[in-house]
mmCIF file of C-alpha atoms in Angstrom:
data_model
loop_
_atom_site.group_PDB
_atom_site.id
_atom_site.type_symbol
_atom_site.label_atom_id
_atom_site.label_comp_id
_atom_site.label_asym_id
_atom_site.label_seq_id
_atom_site.Cartn_x
_atom_site.Cartn_y
_atom_site.Cartn_z
ATOM 1 C CA UNK A 283 -59.358 -44.145 59.584
ATOM 2 C CA UNK A 284 -57.219 -42.947 56.704
ATOM 3 C CA UNK A 285 -58.351 -40.356 54.145
ATOM 4 C CA UNK A 286 -56.049 -39.340 51.380
ATOM 5 C CA UNK A 287 -55.719 -37.155 48.380
ATOM 6 C CA UNK A 288 -53.031 -37.344 45.545
ATOM 7 C CA UNK A 289 -50.020 -38.863 46.799
ATOM 8 C CA UNK A 290 -51.753 -39.207 50.080
ATOM 9 C CA UNK A 291 -54.163 -41.621 48.545
ATOM 10 C CA UNK A 292 -51.218 -44.020 47.891
ATOM 11 C CA UNK A 293 -50.160 -43.708 51.499
ATOM 12 C CA UNK A 294 -53.773 -44.203 52.745
ATOM 13 C CA UNK A 295 -54.535 -47.209 50.486
ATOM 14 C CA UNK A 296 -51.035 -48.844 51.397
ATOM 15 C CA UNK A 297 -51.502 -48.431 55.165
ATOM 16 C CA UNK A 298 -55.106 -49.610 55.075
ATOM 17 C CA UNK A 299 -54.006 -52.801 53.341
ATOM 18 C CA UNK A 300 -50.830 -53.347 55.540
ATOM 19 C CA UNK A 301 -52.096 -52.218 58.980
ATOM 20 C CA UNK A 302 -52.419 -55.870 60.196
ATOM 21 C CA UNK A 303 -48.635 -56.009 60.215
ATOM 22 C CA UNK A 304 -48.603 -53.376 62.996
ATOM 23 C CA UNK A 305 -48.379 -49.575 62.604
ATOM 24 C CA UNK A 306 -44.572 -49.454 62.854
ATOM 25 C CA UNK A 307 -43.966 -52.230 60.241
ATOM 26 C CA UNK A 308 -46.681 -50.920 57.819
ATOM 27 C CA UNK A 309 -45.205 -47.400 57.979
ATOM 28 C CA UNK A 310 -41.562 -48.657 57.386
ATOM 29 C CA UNK A 311 -42.800 -50.780 54.493
ATOM 30 C CA UNK A 312 -44.557 -47.727 53.099
ATOM 31 C CA UNK A 313 -41.263 -45.592 53.283
ATOM 32 C CA UNK A 314 -39.445 -48.497 51.605
ATOM 33 C CA UNK A 315 -42.069 -48.518 48.812
ATOM 34 C CA UNK A 316 -41.465 -44.841 48.048
ATOM 35 C CA UNK A 317 -37.797 -45.334 48.071
ATOM 36 C CA UNK A 318 -38.109 -47.975 45.474
ATOM 37 C CA UNK A 319 -39.718 -45.904 42.937
ATOM 38 C CA UNK A 320 -37.776 -44.751 39.926
ATOM 39 C CA UNK A 321 -38.774 -42.808 36.876
ATOM 40 C CA UNK A 322 -37.575 -45.312 34.193
ATOM 41 C CA UNK A 323 -39.682 -48.053 35.667
ATOM 42 C CA UNK A 324 -42.776 -45.864 36.264
ATOM 43 C CA UNK A 325 -43.339 -43.222 33.580
ATOM 44 C CA UNK A 326 -40.686 -43.857 30.904
ATOM 45 C CA UNK A 327 -39.242 -41.209 28.571
ATOM 46 C CA UNK A 328 -41.115 -37.919 28.676
ATOM 47 C CA UNK A 329 -40.516 -37.536 24.970
ATOM 48 C CA UNK A 330 -43.289 -40.100 24.349
ATOM 49 C CA UNK A 331 -45.819 -38.072 26.212
ATOM 50 C CA UNK A 332 -44.734 -34.462 26.764
ATOM 51 C CA UNK A 333 -43.698 -33.762 23.069
ATOM 52 C CA UNK A 334 -46.903 -35.174 21.579
ATOM 53 C CA UNK A 335 -48.896 -33.193 24.172
ATOM 54 C CA UNK A 336 -47.062 -29.940 23.349
ATOM 55 C CA UNK A 337 -47.378 -30.664 19.534
ATOM 56 C CA UNK A 338 -51.088 -31.564 20.030
ATOM 57 C CA UNK A 339 -51.803 -28.235 21.762
ATOM 58 C CA UNK A 340 -49.874 -26.197 19.065
ATOM 59 C CA UNK A 341 -52.063 -28.049 16.428
ATOM 60 C CA UNK A 342 -55.076 -26.076 17.717
ATOM 61 C CA UNK A 343 -53.795 -23.099 15.806
ATOM 62 C CA UNK A 344 -54.523 -25.010 12.622
ATOM 63 C CA UNK A 345 -57.894 -26.406 14.051
ATOM 64 C CA UNK A 346 -56.439 -29.759 14.432
ATOM 65 C CA UNK A 347 -57.965 -32.170 17.008
ATOM 66 C CA UNK A 348 -55.807 -32.651 20.049
ATOM 67 C CA UNK A 349 -55.213 -35.913 22.063
ATOM 68 C CA UNK A 350 -55.458 -36.467 25.748
ATOM 69 C CA UNK A 351 -52.268 -34.406 26.228
ATOM 70 C CA UNK A 352 -50.290 -34.708 29.325
ATOM 71 C CA UNK A 353 -46.633 -34.332 30.181
ATOM 72 C CA UNK A 354 -46.226 -37.837 31.546
ATOM 73 C CA UNK A 355 -48.322 -41.019 31.974
ATOM 74 C CA UNK A 356 -48.347 -43.525 34.883
ATOM 75 C CA UNK A 357 -46.842 -46.106 32.813
ATOM 76 C CA UNK A 358 -46.113 -49.211 34.824
ATOM 77 C CA UNK A 359 -47.232 -47.566 38.147
ATOM 78 C CA UNK A 360 -50.493 -49.585 38.282
ATOM 79 C CA UNK A 361 -48.373 -52.871 38.300
ATOM 80 C CA UNK A 362 -45.913 -51.467 40.771
ATOM 81 C CA UNK A 363 -48.673 -50.511 43.131
ATOM 82 C CA UNK A 364 -50.461 -53.795 42.640
ATOM 83 C CA UNK A 365 -47.366 -55.615 43.402
ATOM 84 C CA UNK A 366 -46.714 -53.588 46.556
ATOM 85 C CA UNK A 367 -50.284 -53.842 47.954
ATOM 86 C CA UNK A 368 -50.283 -57.577 47.191
ATOM 87 C CA UNK A 369 -54.038 -58.125 47.925
ATOM 88 C CA UNK A 370 -56.599 -55.387 47.871
ATOM 89 C CA UNK A 371 -59.007 -57.691 49.874
ATOM 90 C CA UNK A 372 -56.723 -57.207 52.783
ATOM 91 C CA UNK A 373 -58.437 -53.766 53.203
ATOM 92 C CA UNK A 374 -61.773 -55.126 54.026
ATOM 93 C CA UNK A 375 -60.212 -58.012 56.115
ATOM 94 C CA UNK A 376 -58.408 -55.271 58.208
ATOM 95 C CA UNK A 377 -61.736 -53.351 58.623
ATOM 96 C CA UNK A 378 -63.539 -56.498 59.741
ATOM 97 C CA UNK A 379 -60.724 -57.219 62.166
ATOM 98 C CA UNK A 380 -60.985 -53.776 63.717
ATOM 99 C CA UNK A 381 -57.677 -52.591 62.640
ATOM 100 C CA UNK A 382 -59.486 -49.460 61.180
ATOM 101 C CA UNK A 383 -62.961 -48.205 60.675
ATOM 102 C CA UNK A 384 -62.727 -46.590 57.176
ATOM 103 C CA UNK A 385 -60.417 -45.514 54.306
ATOM 104 C CA UNK A 386 -61.319 -42.807 51.794
ATOM 105 C CA UNK A 387 -59.623 -41.719 48.655
ATOM 106 C CA UNK A 388 -60.650 -38.350 47.127
ATOM 107 C CA UNK A 389 -60.732 -37.776 43.417
ATOM 108 C CA UNK A 390 -62.147 -34.758 41.329
ATOM 109 C CA UNK A 391 -64.884 -35.607 38.690
ATOM 110 C CA UNK A 392 -63.510 -34.207 35.478
ATOM 111 C CA UNK A 393 -66.913 -33.415 34.070
ATOM 112 C CA UNK A 394 -68.358 -31.351 36.914
ATOM 113 C CA UNK A 395 -65.351 -30.391 39.087
ATOM 114 C CA UNK A 396 -66.952 -31.859 42.004
ATOM 115 C CA UNK A 397 -65.166 -34.027 44.703
ATOM 116 C CA UNK A 398 -65.935 -37.703 45.168
ATOM 117 C CA UNK A 399 -64.776 -39.580 48.062
ATOM 118 C CA UNK A 400 -64.428 -43.276 47.233
ATOM 119 C CA UNK A 401 -65.012 -45.095 50.789
ATOM 120 C CA UNK A 402 -64.491 -48.480 52.067
ATOM 121 C CA UNK A 403 -65.902 -48.710 55.739
ATOM 122 C CA UNK A 404 -67.028 -50.905 58.582
ATOM 123 C CA UNK A 405 -70.723 -51.877 58.608
ATOM 124 C CA UNK A 406 -71.450 -49.234 61.195
ATOM 125 C CA UNK A 407 -69.844 -46.276 59.317
ATOM 126 C CA UNK A 408 -72.223 -44.926 56.859
ATOM 127 C CA UNK A 409 -71.268 -42.563 54.033
ATOM 128 C CA UNK A 410 -72.132 -38.940 54.849
ATOM 129 C CA UNK A 411 -74.802 -37.313 52.723
ATOM 130 C CA UNK A 412 -73.943 -35.145 49.713
ATOM 131 C CA UNK A 413 -72.262 -31.956 50.970
ATOM 132 C CA UNK A 414 -74.021 -29.474 48.687
ATOM 133 C CA UNK A 415 -72.131 -26.431 50.036
ATOM 134 C CA UNK A 416 -68.697 -27.872 49.203
ATOM 135 C CA UNK A 417 -69.636 -30.193 46.250
ATOM 136 C CA UNK A 418 -68.411 -33.314 48.144
ATOM 137 C CA UNK A 419 -70.015 -36.762 47.311
ATOM 138 C CA UNK A 420 -69.472 -39.951 49.316
ATOM 139 C CA UNK A 421 -69.754 -43.258 47.677
ATOM 140 C CA UNK A 422 -69.030 -46.850 48.830
ATOM 141 C CA UNK A 423 -66.499 -48.645 46.779
ATOM 142 C CA UNK A 424 -64.224 -51.562 46.724
ATOM 143 C CA UNK A 425 -61.015 -49.728 46.534
ATOM 144 C CA UNK A 426 -58.460 -50.648 43.992
ATOM 145 C CA UNK A 427 -55.584 -49.446 41.918
ATOM 146 C CA UNK A 428 -57.808 -47.315 39.688
ATOM 147 C CA UNK A 429 -59.143 -45.239 42.556
ATOM 148 C CA UNK A 430 -55.544 -44.406 43.667
ATOM 149 C CA UNK A 431 -54.462 -43.437 40.258
ATOM 150 C CA UNK A 432 -57.597 -41.227 39.658
ATOM 151 C CA UNK A 433 -56.913 -39.447 43.086
ATOM 152 C CA UNK A 434 -53.237 -38.878 41.873
ATOM 153 C CA UNK A 435 -53.713 -37.707 38.249
ATOM 154 C CA UNK A 436 -52.584 -34.071 38.495
ATOM 155 C CA UNK A 437 -54.119 -32.178 35.458
ATOM 156 C CA UNK A 438 -51.521 -31.452 32.695
ATOM 157 C CA UNK A 439 -48.886 -33.549 34.447
ATOM 158 C CA UNK A 440 -50.880 -36.910 34.059
ATOM 159 C CA UNK A 441 -53.987 -37.919 32.188
ATOM 160 C CA UNK A 442 -57.412 -38.325 33.596
ATOM 161 C CA UNK A 443 -58.396 -41.839 34.942
ATOM 162 C CA UNK A 444 -61.580 -43.542 34.099
ATOM 163 C CA UNK A 445 -63.324 -45.157 37.087
ATOM 164 C CA UNK A 446 -65.949 -47.877 36.314
ATOM 165 C CA UNK A 447 -66.598 -49.081 39.807
ATOM 166 C CA UNK A 448 -69.133 -48.371 41.570
ATOM 167 C CA UNK A 449 -71.236 -47.842 38.466
ATOM 168 C CA UNK A 450 -73.109 -44.843 40.278
ATOM 169 C CA UNK A 451 -69.913 -42.922 40.258
ATOM 170 C CA UNK A 452 -68.339 -44.218 36.993
ATOM 171 C CA UNK A 453 -66.660 -41.585 34.907
ATOM 172 C CA UNK A 454 -63.296 -39.709 34.359
ATOM 173 C CA UNK A 455 -61.473 -38.165 37.110
ATOM 174 C CA UNK A 456 -58.622 -35.937 38.064
ATOM 175 C CA UNK A 457 -56.393 -35.517 41.121
ATOM 176 C CA UNK A 458 -58.502 -34.927 44.238
ATOM 177 C CA UNK A 459 -56.119 -32.211 45.284
ATOM 178 C CA UNK A 460 -57.528 -29.782 42.622
ATOM 179 C CA UNK A 461 -60.514 -29.317 45.013
ATOM 180 C CA UNK A 462 -59.404 -30.903 48.338
ATOM 181 C CA UNK A 463 -55.567 -31.282 48.674
ATOM 182 C CA UNK A 464 -55.706 -32.236 52.426
ATOM 183 C CA UNK A 465 -59.032 -33.831 53.093
ATOM 184 C CA UNK A 466 -59.954 -32.396 56.464
ATOM 185 C CA UNK A 467 -63.489 -31.877 55.656
ATOM 186 C CA UNK A 468 -64.269 -35.378 54.506
ATOM 187 C CA UNK A 469 -62.428 -36.864 57.663
ATOM 188 C CA UNK A 470 -64.730 -34.827 59.884
ATOM 189 C CA UNK A 471 -67.817 -35.660 57.898
ATOM 190 C CA UNK A 472 -67.089 -39.418 57.987
ATOM 191 C CA UNK A 473 -66.534 -39.275 61.705
ATOM 192 C CA UNK A 474 -63.385 -38.834 63.628
ATOM 193 C CA UNK A 475 -62.506 -37.764 67.245
ATOM 194 C CA UNK A 476 -58.950 -36.190 66.458
ATOM 195 C CA UNK A 477 -57.042 -35.515 63.295
ATOM 196 C CA UNK A 478 -53.405 -36.184 62.226
ATOM 197 C CA UNK A 479 -52.705 -33.876 59.218
ATOM 198 C CA UNK A 480 -49.865 -34.569 56.941
ATOM 199 C CA UNK A 481 -49.175 -31.791 54.412
ATOM 200 C CA UNK A 482 -46.409 -30.779 52.043
ATOM 201 C CA UNK A 483 -46.789 -27.001 52.622
ATOM 202 C CA UNK A 484 -47.049 -24.788 55.740
ATOM 203 C CA UNK A 485 -50.375 -24.019 57.390
ATOM 204 C CA UNK A 486 -50.195 -20.252 56.543
ATOM 205 C CA UNK A 487 -50.330 -18.285 53.310
ATOM 206 C CA UNK A 488 -46.921 -16.949 52.166
ATOM 207 C CA UNK A 489 -46.128 -13.279 52.995
ATOM 208 C CA UNK A 490 -45.785 -10.765 50.176
ATOM 209 C CA UNK A 491 -42.146 -10.347 51.255
ATOM 210 C CA UNK A 492 -41.145 -14.157 51.263
ATOM 211 C CA UNK A 493 -39.788 -14.010 47.639
ATOM 212 C CA UNK A 494 -37.709 -11.604 45.585
ATOM 213 C CA UNK A 495 -40.236 -9.574 43.591
ATOM 214 C CA UNK A 496 -37.696 -7.672 41.474
ATOM 215 C CA UNK A 497 -37.292 -10.568 38.836
ATOM 216 C CA UNK A 498 -39.984 -10.411 36.100
ATOM 217 C CA UNK A 499 -42.181 -13.559 36.385
ATOM 218 C CA UNK A 500 -41.999 -16.056 33.490
ATOM 219 C CA UNK A 501 -44.568 -18.541 32.158
ATOM 220 C CA UNK A 502 -43.499 -21.301 34.610
ATOM 221 C CA UNK A 503 -43.999 -18.822 37.561
ATOM 222 C CA UNK A 504 -47.622 -18.238 36.312
ATOM 223 C CA UNK A 505 -48.160 -21.991 36.202
ATOM 224 C CA UNK A 506 -46.768 -22.464 39.666
ATOM 225 C CA UNK A 507 -48.783 -19.735 41.168
ATOM 226 C CA UNK A 508 -52.034 -21.374 39.765
ATOM 227 C CA UNK A 509 -50.920 -24.769 40.961
ATOM 228 C CA UNK A 510 -50.055 -23.615 44.446
ATOM 229 C CA UNK A 511 -53.307 -21.602 44.747
ATOM 230 C CA UNK A 512 -55.229 -24.772 43.715
ATOM 231 C CA UNK A 513 -53.431 -27.280 45.825
ATOM 232 C CA UNK A 514 -52.449 -25.279 48.990
ATOM 233 C CA UNK A 515 -55.053 -22.724 49.609
ATOM 234 C CA UNK A 516 -57.890 -25.246 50.506
ATOM 235 C CA UNK A 517 -55.702 -26.854 53.143
ATOM 236 C CA UNK A 518 -54.838 -23.479 54.737
ATOM 237 C CA UNK A 519 -58.439 -22.286 54.700
ATOM 238 C CA UNK A 520 -59.829 -25.579 56.150
ATOM 239 C CA UNK A 521 -57.085 -25.700 58.908
ATOM 240 C CA UNK A 522 -57.898 -21.960 59.796
ATOM 241 C CA UNK A 523 -61.501 -22.687 59.794
ATOM 242 C CA UNK A 524 -61.000 -25.802 62.140
ATOM 243 C CA UNK A 525 -58.931 -23.559 64.545
ATOM 244 C CA UNK A 526 -61.578 -20.923 64.482
ATOM 245 C CA UNK A 527 -64.387 -23.363 65.309
ATOM 246 C CA UNK A 528 -62.251 -24.980 68.044
ATOM 247 C CA UNK A 529 -61.637 -21.512 69.589
ATOM 248 C CA UNK A 530 -65.517 -20.652 69.707
ATOM 249 C CA UNK A 531 -66.319 -24.082 71.088
ATOM 250 C CA UNK A 532 -63.539 -23.633 73.776
ATOM 251 C CA UNK A 533 -64.988 -20.166 74.597
ATOM 252 C CA UNK A 534 -68.364 -21.760 75.125
ATOM 253 C CA UNK A 535 -66.799 -24.195 77.629
ATOM 254 C CA UNK A 536 -66.836 -27.215 75.474
ATOM 255 C CA UNK A 537 -70.520 -27.107 74.480
ATOM 256 C CA UNK A 538 -71.322 -27.744 70.824
ATOM 257 C CA UNK A 539 -72.354 -24.906 68.726
ATOM 258 C CA UNK A 540 -74.824 -25.425 65.926
ATOM 259 C CA UNK A 541 -73.745 -29.095 65.874
ATOM 260 C CA UNK A 542 -69.963 -28.384 65.916
ATOM 261 C CA UNK A 543 -67.563 -29.651 68.387
ATOM 262 C CA UNK A 544 -63.854 -29.291 69.010
ATOM 263 C CA UNK A 545 -61.400 -31.544 67.363
ATOM 264 C CA UNK A 546 -57.721 -31.742 68.557
ATOM 265 C CA UNK A 547 -55.254 -32.065 65.796
ATOM 266 C CA UNK A 548 -51.567 -32.751 65.093
ATOM 267 C CA UNK A 549 -50.134 -30.973 62.056
ATOM 268 C CA UNK A 550 -46.956 -32.459 60.431
ATOM 269 C CA UNK A 551 -45.590 -30.295 57.542
ATOM 270 C CA UNK A 552 -42.840 -27.874 56.503
ATOM 271 C CA UNK A 553 -42.348 -24.611 58.330
ATOM 272 C CA UNK A 554 -41.379 -22.667 55.134
ATOM 273 C CA UNK A 555 -42.930 -22.415 51.689
ATOM 274 C CA UNK A 556 -40.932 -23.790 48.744
ATOM 275 C CA UNK A 557 -38.953 -26.450 50.568
ATOM 276 C CA UNK A 558 -39.953 -29.031 47.895
ATOM 277 C CA UNK A 559 -38.828 -26.782 45.176
ATOM 278 C CA UNK A 560 -35.373 -25.899 46.824
ATOM 279 C CA UNK A 561 -34.842 -29.679 47.419
ATOM 280 C CA UNK A 562 -35.809 -30.510 43.787
ATOM 281 C CA UNK A 563 -33.548 -27.672 42.445
ATOM 282 C CA UNK A 564 -30.551 -29.134 44.438
ATOM 283 C CA UNK A 565 -31.264 -32.774 43.065
ATOM 284 C CA UNK A 566 -31.588 -31.376 39.491
ATOM 285 C CA UNK A 567 -28.431 -29.448 39.686
ATOM 286 C CA UNK A 568 -26.407 -32.359 41.389
ATOM 287 C CA UNK A 569 -27.906 -35.322 39.350
ATOM 288 C CA UNK A 570 -28.924 -33.800 35.979
ATOM 289 C CA UNK A 571 -26.765 -30.707 35.483
ATOM 290 C CA UNK A 572 -23.872 -30.425 33.069
ATOM 291 C CA UNK A 573 -23.318 -31.216 29.577
ATOM 292 C CA UNK A 574 -23.351 -35.015 29.992
ATOM 293 C CA UNK A 575 -27.032 -34.965 31.347
ATOM 294 C CA UNK A 576 -28.022 -32.215 28.905
ATOM 295 C CA UNK A 577 -30.379 -34.469 26.998
ATOM 296 C CA UNK A 578 -31.897 -36.181 29.928
ATOM 297 C CA UNK A 579 -35.688 -35.794 30.472
ATOM 298 C CA UNK A 580 -35.455 -33.631 33.564
ATOM 299 C CA UNK A 581 -32.754 -31.428 32.062
ATOM 300 C CA UNK A 582 -34.765 -30.725 28.995
ATOM 301 C CA UNK A 583 -38.096 -30.246 31.036
ATOM 302 C CA UNK A 584 -36.064 -27.738 33.134
ATOM 303 C CA UNK A 585 -34.995 -25.789 30.038
ATOM 304 C CA UNK A 586 -38.658 -25.854 28.789
ATOM 305 C CA UNK A 587 -39.788 -24.507 32.234
ATOM 306 C CA UNK A 588 -37.307 -21.519 31.909
ATOM 307 C CA UNK A 589 -34.514 -23.039 34.009
ATOM 308 C CA UNK A 590 -35.349 -20.595 36.912
ATOM 309 C CA UNK A 591 -34.163 -22.722 39.825
ATOM 310 C CA UNK A 592 -36.607 -23.320 42.588
ATOM 311 C CA UNK A 593 -39.666 -22.097 40.664
ATOM 312 C CA UNK A 594 -39.255 -24.514 37.709
ATOM 313 C CA UNK A 595 -37.962 -27.191 40.005
ATOM 314 C CA UNK A 596 -41.047 -27.130 42.250
ATOM 315 C CA UNK A 597 -43.111 -27.806 39.078
ATOM 316 C CA UNK A 598 -40.750 -30.729 38.125
ATOM 317 C CA UNK A 599 -41.110 -32.146 41.654
ATOM 318 C CA UNK A 600 -44.437 -33.449 40.680
ATOM 319 C CA UNK A 601 -42.676 -35.827 38.209
ATOM 320 C CA UNK A 602 -39.330 -36.231 40.093
ATOM 321 C CA UNK A 603 -39.420 -40.038 40.847
ATOM 322 C CA UNK A 604 -35.687 -39.985 41.818
ATOM 323 C CA UNK A 605 -34.290 -41.912 44.564
ATOM 324 C CA UNK A 606 -32.150 -39.140 45.914
ATOM 325 C CA UNK A 607 -34.921 -36.659 45.850
ATOM 326 C CA UNK A 608 -37.308 -39.104 47.598
ATOM 327 C CA UNK A 609 -34.762 -39.808 50.342
ATOM 328 C CA UNK A 610 -34.437 -36.055 51.066
ATOM 329 C CA UNK A 611 -38.161 -35.580 51.114
ATOM 330 C CA UNK A 612 -38.565 -38.701 53.389
ATOM 331 C CA UNK A 613 -35.926 -37.218 55.652
ATOM 332 C CA UNK A 614 -37.836 -33.970 55.807
ATOM 333 C CA UNK A 615 -41.077 -35.829 56.607
ATOM 334 C CA UNK A 616 -39.457 -37.436 59.392
ATOM 335 C CA UNK A 617 -38.199 -34.237 60.871
ATOM 336 C CA UNK A 618 -41.502 -32.582 60.345
ATOM 337 C CA UNK A 619 -43.201 -35.565 62.141
ATOM 338 C CA UNK A 620 -40.767 -35.449 65.000
ATOM 339 C CA UNK A 621 -41.509 -31.586 65.444
ATOM 340 C CA UNK A 622 -45.273 -32.312 65.245
ATOM 341 C CA UNK A 623 -45.105 -34.976 67.907
ATOM 342 C CA UNK A 624 -43.022 -32.782 70.294
ATOM 343 C CA UNK A 625 -45.488 -29.972 69.702
ATOM 344 C CA UNK A 626 -48.375 -32.203 70.637
ATOM 345 C CA UNK A 627 -52.112 -31.966 70.139
ATOM 346 C CA UNK A 628 -53.496 -28.533 69.216
ATOM 347 C CA UNK A 629 -56.984 -27.110 69.107
ATOM 348 C CA UNK A 630 -57.246 -23.341 69.259
ATOM 349 C CA UNK A 631 -54.088 -22.229 67.514
ATOM 350 C CA UNK A 632 -52.044 -22.750 64.545
ATOM 351 C CA UNK A 633 -48.706 -24.747 64.662
#
């Protein structure tokens, strides 16, 4: 079973469609797909999106109506993804062949703020009932490009995406990570025995002394704090909750407690906070620094965000479709995966 949110929804959909090639081949093809992405082909000049968005918001001062307003658009990404997937009907074919039982893509309903998990499953896997406590709805869908883009539309950075199928869940959607960045809860609700969790941040909250607090925070620091709290905190809380329940079940000698059971898990992610920002800052300095690149999209955006190194760069990393940056992130992912595999299955402790 694959369940993904944001960039993870791209991975989940791609692997679900390619799993008949074998896990090793499908994974390598996915890595090659990420390496093939480049900004000019995907989102085009930011001047066509970011400038109108900023002017539109400024126009509110004069009571002018603003447009959809986002720093970027998905441009040709839909066509690029369609070409990479090849045939979306391969997902139900792989499910029928027993290659996997289910795939779920998480998006956030723009109108209500609730989470929707668009699911394609085997006949014996029923969608879980509505999770009233956590605001998670599960709906069957024939997954396609629109569901992936909806799950990946980070507010402010990208515009919302309209979903038409299935009709009972039609509407506008944002990135699923605004509510569920790493979908542990949906995976458990759909039904798994063990979890492999892939994340872009550590499984712990940052300590107060992890950063230099002597420098006065700027506007981009405030945005980054809000983004990190939105995208990272739910993962940390869900993982800590999982470990806590596992510990209680283990203490009860493996008996279920109030319907809860123990789930072993593997966690693959960085050990330190801010590694994406540090890596993005390095790439921005090396590839887009200096006077000759002063008018490039990333150089201009860096100045708009205050040019404060890692902080502004971490915000830019959400738009940094650059081959050098992606290569470095892939290398970090491989290292994190190797460390996770050596660490092995966990249940009553954090990585």
